[in-house]
Coordinates of C-alpha atoms in Angstrom, one line a residue:
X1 CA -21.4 -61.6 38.0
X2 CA -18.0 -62.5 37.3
X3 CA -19.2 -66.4 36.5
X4 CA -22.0 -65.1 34.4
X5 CA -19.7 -63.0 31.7
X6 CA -17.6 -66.1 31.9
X7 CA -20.1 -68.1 30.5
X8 CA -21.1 -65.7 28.1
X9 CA -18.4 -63.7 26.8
X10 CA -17.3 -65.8 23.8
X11 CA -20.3 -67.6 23.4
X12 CA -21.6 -67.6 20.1
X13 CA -24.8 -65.4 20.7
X14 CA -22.4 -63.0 22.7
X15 CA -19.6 -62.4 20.0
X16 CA -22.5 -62.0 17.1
X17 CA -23.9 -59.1 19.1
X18 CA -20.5 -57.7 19.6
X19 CA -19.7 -58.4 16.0
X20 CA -22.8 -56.6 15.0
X21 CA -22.3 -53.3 17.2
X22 CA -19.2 -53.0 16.3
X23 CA -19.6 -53.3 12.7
X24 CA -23.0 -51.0 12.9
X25 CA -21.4 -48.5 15.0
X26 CA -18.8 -48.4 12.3
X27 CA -20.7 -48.1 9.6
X28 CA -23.1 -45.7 10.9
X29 CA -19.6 -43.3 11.6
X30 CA -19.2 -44.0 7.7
X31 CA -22.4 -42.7 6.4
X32 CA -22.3 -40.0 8.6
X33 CA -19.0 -39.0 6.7
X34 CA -20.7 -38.9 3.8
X35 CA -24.0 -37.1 4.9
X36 CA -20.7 -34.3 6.3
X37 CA -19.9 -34.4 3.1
X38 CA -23.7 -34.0 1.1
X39 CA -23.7 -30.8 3.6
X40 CA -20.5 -29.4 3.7
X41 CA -19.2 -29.7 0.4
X42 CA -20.9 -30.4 -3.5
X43 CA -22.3 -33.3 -5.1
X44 CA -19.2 -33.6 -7.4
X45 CA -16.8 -33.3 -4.2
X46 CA -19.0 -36.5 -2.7
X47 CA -18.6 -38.1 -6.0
X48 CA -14.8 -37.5 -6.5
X49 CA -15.1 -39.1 -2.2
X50 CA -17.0 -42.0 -4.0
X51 CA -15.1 -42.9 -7.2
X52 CA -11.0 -42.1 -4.6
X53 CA -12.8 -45.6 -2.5
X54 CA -14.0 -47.4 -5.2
X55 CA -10.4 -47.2 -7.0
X56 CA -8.6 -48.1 -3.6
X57 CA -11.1 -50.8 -2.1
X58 CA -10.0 -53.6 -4.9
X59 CA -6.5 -52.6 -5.1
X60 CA -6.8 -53.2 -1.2
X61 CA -8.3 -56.3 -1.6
X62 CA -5.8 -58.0 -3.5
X63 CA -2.9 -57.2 -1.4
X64 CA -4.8 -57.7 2.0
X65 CA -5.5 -61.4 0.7
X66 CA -7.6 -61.9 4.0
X67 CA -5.0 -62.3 6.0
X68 CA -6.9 -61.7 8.6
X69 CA -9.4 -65.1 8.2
X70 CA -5.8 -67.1 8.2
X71 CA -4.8 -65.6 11.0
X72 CA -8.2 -66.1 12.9
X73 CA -8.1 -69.9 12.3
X74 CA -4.4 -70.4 13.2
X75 CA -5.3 -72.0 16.5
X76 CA -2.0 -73.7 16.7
X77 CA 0.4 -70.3 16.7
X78 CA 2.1 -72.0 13.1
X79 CA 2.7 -68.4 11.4
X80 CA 4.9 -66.0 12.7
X81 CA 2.8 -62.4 13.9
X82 CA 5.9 -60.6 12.8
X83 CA 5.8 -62.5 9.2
X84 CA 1.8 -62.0 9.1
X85 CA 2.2 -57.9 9.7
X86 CA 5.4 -57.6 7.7
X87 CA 3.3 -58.9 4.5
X88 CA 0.3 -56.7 5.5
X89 CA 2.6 -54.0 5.6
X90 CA 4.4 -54.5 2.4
X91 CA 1.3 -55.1 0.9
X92 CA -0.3 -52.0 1.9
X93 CA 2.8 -50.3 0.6
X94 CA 2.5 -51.7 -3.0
X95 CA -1.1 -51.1 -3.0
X96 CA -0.4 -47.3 -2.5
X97 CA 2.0 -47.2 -5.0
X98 CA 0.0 -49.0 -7.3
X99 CA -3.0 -46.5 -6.5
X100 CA -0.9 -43.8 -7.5
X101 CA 0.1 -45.3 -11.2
X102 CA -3.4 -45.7 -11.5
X103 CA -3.8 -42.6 -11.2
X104 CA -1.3 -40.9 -13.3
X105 CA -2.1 -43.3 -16.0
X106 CA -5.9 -42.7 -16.0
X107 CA -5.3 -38.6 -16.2
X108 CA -7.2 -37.6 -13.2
X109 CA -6.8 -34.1 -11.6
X110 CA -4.3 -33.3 -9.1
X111 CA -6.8 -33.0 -6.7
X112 CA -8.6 -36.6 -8.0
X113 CA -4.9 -37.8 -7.1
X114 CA -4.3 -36.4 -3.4
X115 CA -7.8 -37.8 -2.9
X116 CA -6.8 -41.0 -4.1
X117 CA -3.6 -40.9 -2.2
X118 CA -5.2 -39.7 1.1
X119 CA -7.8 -42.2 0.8
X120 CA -5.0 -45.3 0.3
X121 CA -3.4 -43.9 3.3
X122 CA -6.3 -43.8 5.4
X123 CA -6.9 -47.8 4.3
X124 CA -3.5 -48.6 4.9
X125 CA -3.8 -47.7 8.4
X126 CA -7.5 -49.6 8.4
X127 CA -5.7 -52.8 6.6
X128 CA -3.1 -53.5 9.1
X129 CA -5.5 -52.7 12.2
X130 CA -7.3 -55.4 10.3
X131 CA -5.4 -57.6 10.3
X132 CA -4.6 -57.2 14.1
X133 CA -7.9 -58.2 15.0
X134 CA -7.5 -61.5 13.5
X135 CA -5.6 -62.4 16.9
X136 CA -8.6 -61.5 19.2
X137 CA -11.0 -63.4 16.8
X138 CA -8.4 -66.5 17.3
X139 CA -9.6 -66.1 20.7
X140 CA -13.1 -65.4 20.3
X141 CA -12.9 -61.7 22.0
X142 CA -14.9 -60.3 19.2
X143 CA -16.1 -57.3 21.9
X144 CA -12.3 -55.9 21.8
X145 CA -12.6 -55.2 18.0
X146 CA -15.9 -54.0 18.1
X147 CA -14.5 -51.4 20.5
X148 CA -11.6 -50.6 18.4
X149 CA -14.0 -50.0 15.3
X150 CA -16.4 -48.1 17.4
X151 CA -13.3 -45.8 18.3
X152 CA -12.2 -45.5 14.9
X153 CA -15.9 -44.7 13.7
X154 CA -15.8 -41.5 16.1
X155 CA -12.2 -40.5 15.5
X156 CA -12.5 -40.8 11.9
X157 CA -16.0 -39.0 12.1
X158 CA -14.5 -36.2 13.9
X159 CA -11.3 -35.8 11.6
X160 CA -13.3 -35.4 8.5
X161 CA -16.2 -32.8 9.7
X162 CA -13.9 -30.7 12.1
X163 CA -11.1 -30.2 9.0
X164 CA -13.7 -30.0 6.3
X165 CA -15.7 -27.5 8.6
X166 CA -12.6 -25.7 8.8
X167 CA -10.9 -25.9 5.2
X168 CA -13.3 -26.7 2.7
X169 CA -11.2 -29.2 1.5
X170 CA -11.9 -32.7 1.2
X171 CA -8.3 -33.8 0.6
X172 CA -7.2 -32.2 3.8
X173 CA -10.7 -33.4 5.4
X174 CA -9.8 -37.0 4.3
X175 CA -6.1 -36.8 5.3
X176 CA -7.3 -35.9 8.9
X177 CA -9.1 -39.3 8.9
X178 CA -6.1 -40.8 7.7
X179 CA -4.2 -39.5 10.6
X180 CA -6.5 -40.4 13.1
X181 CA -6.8 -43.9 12.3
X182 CA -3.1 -43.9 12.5
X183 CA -2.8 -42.7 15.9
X184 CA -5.3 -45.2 17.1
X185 CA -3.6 -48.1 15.2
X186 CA 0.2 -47.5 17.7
X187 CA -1.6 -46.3 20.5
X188 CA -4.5 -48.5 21.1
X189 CA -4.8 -51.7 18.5
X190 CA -1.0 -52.4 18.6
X191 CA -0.1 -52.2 22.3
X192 CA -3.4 -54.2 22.8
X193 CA -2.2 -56.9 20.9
X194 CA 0.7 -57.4 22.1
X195 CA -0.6 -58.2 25.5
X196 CA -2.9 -60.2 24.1
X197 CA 0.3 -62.4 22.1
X198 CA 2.0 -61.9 25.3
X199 CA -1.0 -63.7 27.7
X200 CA -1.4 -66.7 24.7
X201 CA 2.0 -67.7 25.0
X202 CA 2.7 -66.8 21.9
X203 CA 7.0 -66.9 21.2
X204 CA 9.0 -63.7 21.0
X205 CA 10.6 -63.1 17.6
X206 CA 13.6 -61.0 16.3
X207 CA 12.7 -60.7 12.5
X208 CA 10.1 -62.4 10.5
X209 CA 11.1 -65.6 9.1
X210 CA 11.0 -65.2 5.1
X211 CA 10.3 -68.9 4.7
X212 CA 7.0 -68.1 6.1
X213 CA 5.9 -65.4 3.6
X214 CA 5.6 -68.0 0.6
X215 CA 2.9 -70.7 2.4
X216 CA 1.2 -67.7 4.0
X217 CA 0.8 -65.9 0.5
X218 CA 0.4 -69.2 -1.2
X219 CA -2.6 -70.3 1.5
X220 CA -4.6 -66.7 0.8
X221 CA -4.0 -66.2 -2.5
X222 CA -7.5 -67.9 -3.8
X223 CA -9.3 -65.9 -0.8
X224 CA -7.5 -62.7 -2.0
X225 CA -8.7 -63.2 -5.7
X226 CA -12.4 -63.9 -4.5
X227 CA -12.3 -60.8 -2.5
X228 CA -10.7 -58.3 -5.2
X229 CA -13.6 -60.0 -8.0
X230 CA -16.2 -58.7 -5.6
X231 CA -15.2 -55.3 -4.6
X232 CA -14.8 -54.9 -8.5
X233 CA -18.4 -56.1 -9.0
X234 CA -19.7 -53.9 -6.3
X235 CA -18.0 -50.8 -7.3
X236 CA -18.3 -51.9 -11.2
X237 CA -21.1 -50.1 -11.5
X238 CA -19.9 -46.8 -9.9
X239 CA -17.5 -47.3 -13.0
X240 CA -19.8 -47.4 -15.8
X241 CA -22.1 -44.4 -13.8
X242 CA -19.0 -42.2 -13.5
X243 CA -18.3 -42.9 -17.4
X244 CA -21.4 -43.0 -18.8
X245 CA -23.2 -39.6 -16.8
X246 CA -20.8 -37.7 -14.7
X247 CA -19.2 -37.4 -11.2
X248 CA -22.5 -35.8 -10.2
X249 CA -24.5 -38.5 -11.4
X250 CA -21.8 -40.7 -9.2
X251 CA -22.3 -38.3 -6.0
X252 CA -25.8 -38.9 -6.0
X253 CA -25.8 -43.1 -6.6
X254 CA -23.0 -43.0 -3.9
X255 CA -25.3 -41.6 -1.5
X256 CA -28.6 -43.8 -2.3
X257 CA -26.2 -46.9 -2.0
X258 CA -24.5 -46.4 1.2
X259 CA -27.4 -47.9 2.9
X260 CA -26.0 -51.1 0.5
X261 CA -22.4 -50.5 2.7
X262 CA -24.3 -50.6 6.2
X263 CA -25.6 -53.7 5.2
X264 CA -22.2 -54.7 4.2
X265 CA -21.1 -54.3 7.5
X266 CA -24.3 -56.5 9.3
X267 CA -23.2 -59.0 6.9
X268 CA -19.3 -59.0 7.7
X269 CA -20.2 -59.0 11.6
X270 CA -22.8 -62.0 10.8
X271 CA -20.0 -63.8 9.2
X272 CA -17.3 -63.4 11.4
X273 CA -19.3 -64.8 14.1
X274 CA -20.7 -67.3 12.4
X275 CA -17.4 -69.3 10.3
X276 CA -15.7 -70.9 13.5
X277 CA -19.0 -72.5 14.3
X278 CA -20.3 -73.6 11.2
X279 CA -16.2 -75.1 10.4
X280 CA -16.7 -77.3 13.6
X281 CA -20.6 -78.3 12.5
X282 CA -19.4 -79.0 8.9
X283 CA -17.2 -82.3 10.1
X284 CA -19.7 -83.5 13.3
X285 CA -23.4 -82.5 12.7
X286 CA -24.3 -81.5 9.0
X287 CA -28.1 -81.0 10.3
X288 CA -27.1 -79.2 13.0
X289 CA -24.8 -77.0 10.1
X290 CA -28.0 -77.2 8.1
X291 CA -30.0 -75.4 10.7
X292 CA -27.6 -72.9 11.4
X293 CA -27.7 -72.3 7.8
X294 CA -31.3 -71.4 7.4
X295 CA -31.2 -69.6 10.6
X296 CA -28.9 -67.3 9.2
X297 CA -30.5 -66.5 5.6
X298 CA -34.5 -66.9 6.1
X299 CA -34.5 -63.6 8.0
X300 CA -32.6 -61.9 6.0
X301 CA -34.6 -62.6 3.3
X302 CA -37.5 -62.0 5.0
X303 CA -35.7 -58.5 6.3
X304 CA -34.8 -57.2 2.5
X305 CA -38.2 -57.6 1.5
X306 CA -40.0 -55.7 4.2
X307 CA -37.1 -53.2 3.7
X308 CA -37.9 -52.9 0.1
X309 CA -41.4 -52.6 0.5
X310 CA -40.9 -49.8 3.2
X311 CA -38.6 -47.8 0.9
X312 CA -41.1 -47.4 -2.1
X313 CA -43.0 -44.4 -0.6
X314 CA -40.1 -43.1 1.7
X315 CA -36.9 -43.4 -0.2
X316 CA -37.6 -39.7 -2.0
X317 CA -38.0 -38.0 1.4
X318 CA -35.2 -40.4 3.4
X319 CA -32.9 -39.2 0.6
X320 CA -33.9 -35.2 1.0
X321 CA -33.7 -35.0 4.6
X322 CA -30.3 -36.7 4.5
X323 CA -28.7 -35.5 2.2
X324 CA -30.9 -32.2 0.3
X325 CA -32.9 -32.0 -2.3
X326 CA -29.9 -32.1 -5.3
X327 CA -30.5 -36.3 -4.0
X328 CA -33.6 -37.1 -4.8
X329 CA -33.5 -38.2 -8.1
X330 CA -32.1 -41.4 -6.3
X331 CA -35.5 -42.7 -4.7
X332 CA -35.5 -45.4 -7.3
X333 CA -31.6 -46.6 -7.0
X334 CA -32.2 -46.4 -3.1
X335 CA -35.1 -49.3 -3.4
X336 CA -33.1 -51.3 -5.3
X337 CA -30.1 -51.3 -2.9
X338 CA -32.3 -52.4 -0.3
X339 CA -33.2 -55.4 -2.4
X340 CA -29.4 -55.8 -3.5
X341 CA -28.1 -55.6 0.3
X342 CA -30.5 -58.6 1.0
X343 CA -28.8 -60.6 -1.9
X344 CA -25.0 -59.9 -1.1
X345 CA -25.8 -60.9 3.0
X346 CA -27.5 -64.1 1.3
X347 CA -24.2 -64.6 -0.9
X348 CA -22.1 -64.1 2.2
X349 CA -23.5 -66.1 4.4
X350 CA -23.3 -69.2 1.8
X351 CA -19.7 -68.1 0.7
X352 CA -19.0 -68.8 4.3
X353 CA -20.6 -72.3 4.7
X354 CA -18.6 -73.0 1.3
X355 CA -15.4 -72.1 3.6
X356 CA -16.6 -73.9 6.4
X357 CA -16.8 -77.2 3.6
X358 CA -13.4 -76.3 2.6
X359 CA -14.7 -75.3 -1.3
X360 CA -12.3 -72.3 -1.5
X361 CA -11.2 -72.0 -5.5
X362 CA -15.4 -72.2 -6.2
X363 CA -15.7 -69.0 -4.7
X364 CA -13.1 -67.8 -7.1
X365 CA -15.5 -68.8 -10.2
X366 CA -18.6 -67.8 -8.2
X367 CA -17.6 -64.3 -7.6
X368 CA -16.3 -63.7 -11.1
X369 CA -19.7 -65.0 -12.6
X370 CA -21.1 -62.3 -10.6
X371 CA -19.0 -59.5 -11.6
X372 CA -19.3 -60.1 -15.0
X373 CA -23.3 -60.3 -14.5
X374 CA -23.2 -56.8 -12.8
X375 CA -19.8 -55.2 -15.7
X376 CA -23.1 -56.8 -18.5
X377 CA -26.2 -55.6 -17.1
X378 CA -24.8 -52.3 -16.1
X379 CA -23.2 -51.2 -19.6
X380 CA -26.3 -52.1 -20.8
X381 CA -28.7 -50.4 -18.4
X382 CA -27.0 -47.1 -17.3
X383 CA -27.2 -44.9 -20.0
X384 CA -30.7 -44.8 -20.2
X385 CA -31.7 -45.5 -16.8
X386 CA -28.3 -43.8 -14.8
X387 CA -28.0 -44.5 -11.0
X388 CA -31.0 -46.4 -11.3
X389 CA -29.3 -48.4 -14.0
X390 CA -26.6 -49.4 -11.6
X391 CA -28.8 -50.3 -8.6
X392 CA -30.3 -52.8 -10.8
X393 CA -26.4 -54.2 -11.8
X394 CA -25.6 -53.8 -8.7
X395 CA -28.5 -56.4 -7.4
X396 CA -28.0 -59.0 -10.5
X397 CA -23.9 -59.2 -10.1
X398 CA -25.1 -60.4 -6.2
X399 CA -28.3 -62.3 -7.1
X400 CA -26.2 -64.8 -9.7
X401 CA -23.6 -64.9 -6.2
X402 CA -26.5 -65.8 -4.2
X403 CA -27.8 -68.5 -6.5
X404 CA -24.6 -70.0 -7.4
X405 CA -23.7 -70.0 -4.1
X406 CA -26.3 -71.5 -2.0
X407 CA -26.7 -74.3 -5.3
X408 CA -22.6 -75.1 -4.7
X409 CA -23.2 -75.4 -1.3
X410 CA -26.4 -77.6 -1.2
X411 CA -24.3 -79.7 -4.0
X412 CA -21.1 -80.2 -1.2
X413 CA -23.6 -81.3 1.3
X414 CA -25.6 -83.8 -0.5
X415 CA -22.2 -85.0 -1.7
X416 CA -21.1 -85.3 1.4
X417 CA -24.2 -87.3 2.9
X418 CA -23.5 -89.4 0.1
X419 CA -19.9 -90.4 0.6
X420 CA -18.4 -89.3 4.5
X421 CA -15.4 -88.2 4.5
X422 CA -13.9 -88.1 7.8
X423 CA -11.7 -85.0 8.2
X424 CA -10.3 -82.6 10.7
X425 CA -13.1 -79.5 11.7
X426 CA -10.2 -77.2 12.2
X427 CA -8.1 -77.6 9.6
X428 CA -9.7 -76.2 6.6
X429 CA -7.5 -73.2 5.5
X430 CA -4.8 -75.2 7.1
X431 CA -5.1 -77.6 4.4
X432 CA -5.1 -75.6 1.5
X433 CA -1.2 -75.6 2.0
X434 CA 1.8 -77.7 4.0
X435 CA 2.9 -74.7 6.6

């Protein structure tokens, strides 16, 4: 027994599984948060819910920088852990503050603000686990942060229904999620990891080295942009709905599109699994990288249209049963997710082989080609059309991704086959800056 999880745990095949069940368990714990919320409180309560994470998620974004990804492919221990966190954490503290500006400059309500606050708390304690699990993807144990998430799916899940059962608030309800994603970040993720630095070999440190902040921050800057352009073209939409028709119309598109999120969360497990292998492939065997290429996206293209077939006649009634009957003018928004989910796994997955071929500043381009594409078609589409109207933004910010992605990335490889170019397979952030 012993030699067979040897063999297996770490393997490829074994970390996408783990990947996956972490990230669906996760997700899954985040829906049912919001069908807690359809139940238990109004549609304008879910929608004020919807439009506190879509303010936070980009803000986030930009300060998290994907610190995580650096720290993941630092195989040879050159940034400091303590450096790594203290940026995390400062970041996460500017992003709060910056939240709460945002806030008071926009004019929302008192209680639009404590939501908005609660919910940057909440991420801040998300963020920095985060970016702890970059050191047991370093070393391929992908089943210890699907564990953590899976914990933090239940705890959170708990939080939210037992306080909002309770109080009828969804500041307070939100808070408690807050708090218990803090208590499992010092007394599970933390301690964890620092057995794990401990076991690596990794060298005890006083005080981070402030030297190191600049080439960290310097080497994810380009990642952090890509990742801030789309979360605002995903939650773009959301903008123009909220503007154009209402928190309620918002409460209801936020429901219909979660099932967009769980996808999300397939896609993120898919391509955390995936990078370190195709990085190797991209510098020894481009067919082989090829393959593993069209492995990844033909079933998911295959997947989003059975999906989308499947959710013409049964998105009215999925939406009633889950959430009530105030939901179901979102049958039509709910097939276009489904077709929209396909496109941004498609996007991801090429986004990752364009890492893997060190083309980090396209994605920059990509991604804002995209958001503009979904700001464009949604101004233009939601005020007759509504949630519906943003679905369909939604899908064309990620189908011009898609394209330009997979175009960029079949460009890179003919180039390549062209004129080799010999070049370290492990090296690719690495190289973006002299540590």
């Amino acid at each position: 027994m012993r030699s067979f999880l040897a063999i297996h745990i770490g393997s490829l095949r074994f970390n996408l599984v783990s990947s996956t069940l972490g990230y669906m368990g996760y997700g899954a714990a985040q829906w049912a948060m919001l069908i807690v919320l359809a139940r238990l409180a109004t549609p304008e309560a879910v929608g004020q819910f919807s439009l506190a994470f879509a303010i936070t998620a980009p803000v986030f974004l930009a300060f998290d920088m994907q610190l995580r990804r650096i720290v993941a492919s630092d195989v040879t221990h050159r940034i400091s852990p303590r450096a790594a966190l203290s940026v995390r954490v400062s970041g996460c503290a500017l992003a709060t503050a910056a939240i709460m500006v945002v806030s008071a400059y926009l004019h929302y309500s008192s209680v639009q603000r404590d939501l908005n606050l609660a919910v940057a708390l909440a991420k801040s304690c998300e963020s920095i686990s985060d970016l702890l699990y970059g050191y047991f993807q370093r070393v391929e144990k992908m089943h210890s942060i699907a564990f953590s998430l899976l914990l933090k799916g239940v705890g959170g899940l708990a939080g939210l229904w037992a306080v909002l059962w309770q109080t009828g608030s969804v500041v307070h309800a939100t808070a408690a999620v807050a708090c218990a994603w803090f208590l499992l970040l010092v007394s599970f993720d933390a301690p964890r990891v620092r057995k794990l630095l401990r076991q690596t070999a990794q060298p005890a440190e006083v005080a981070p080295a402030i030297a190191s902040w600049r080439p960290l921050i310097r080497m994810a800057g380009p990642l952090g942009i890509a990742m801030v352009l789309n979360s605002l073209g995903q939650n773009i939409p959301r903008y123009v709905l909220e503007a154009g028709r209402g928190r309620a119309a918002l409460g209801v598109y936020a429901a219909a599109s979660y099932f967009f999120l769980v996808g999300a969360r397939l896609t993120m497990a898919t391509a955390d699994a995936i990078l370190p292998r195709l990085s190797k492939l991209a510098n020894t065997d481009l067919d082989a990288f090829t393959r593993m290429l069209w492995k990844a996206v033909i079933p998911i293209v295959l997947l989003g249209i059975v999906l989308a077939l499947l959710a013409i006649p049964l998105a009215q009634p999925l939406l009633v049963r889950l959430y009530g009957r105030a939901y179901a003018a979102g049958a039509a928004a709910l097939v276009i997710v489904f077709l929209a989910s396909s496109l941004h796994c498609i996007a991801c997955i090429f986004q990752v082989a364009l890492m893997a071929l060190r083309q980090i500043y396209v994605q920059v381009g990509i991604v804002a080609a995209g958001t503009l594409s979904a700001l464009l078609v949604s101004a233009a589409l939601v005020s007759s059309l509504g949630g519906t109207g943003a679905a369909i933004g939604l899908a064309a910010g990620l189908g011009l991704q898609a394209v330009l992605s997979g175009v960029f990335t079949f460009a890179k490889l003919r180039s390549i086959n062209e004129a080799p170019v010999a070049e370290p397979a492990n090296t690719h952030l690495a190289s973006l800056v002299d540590l």
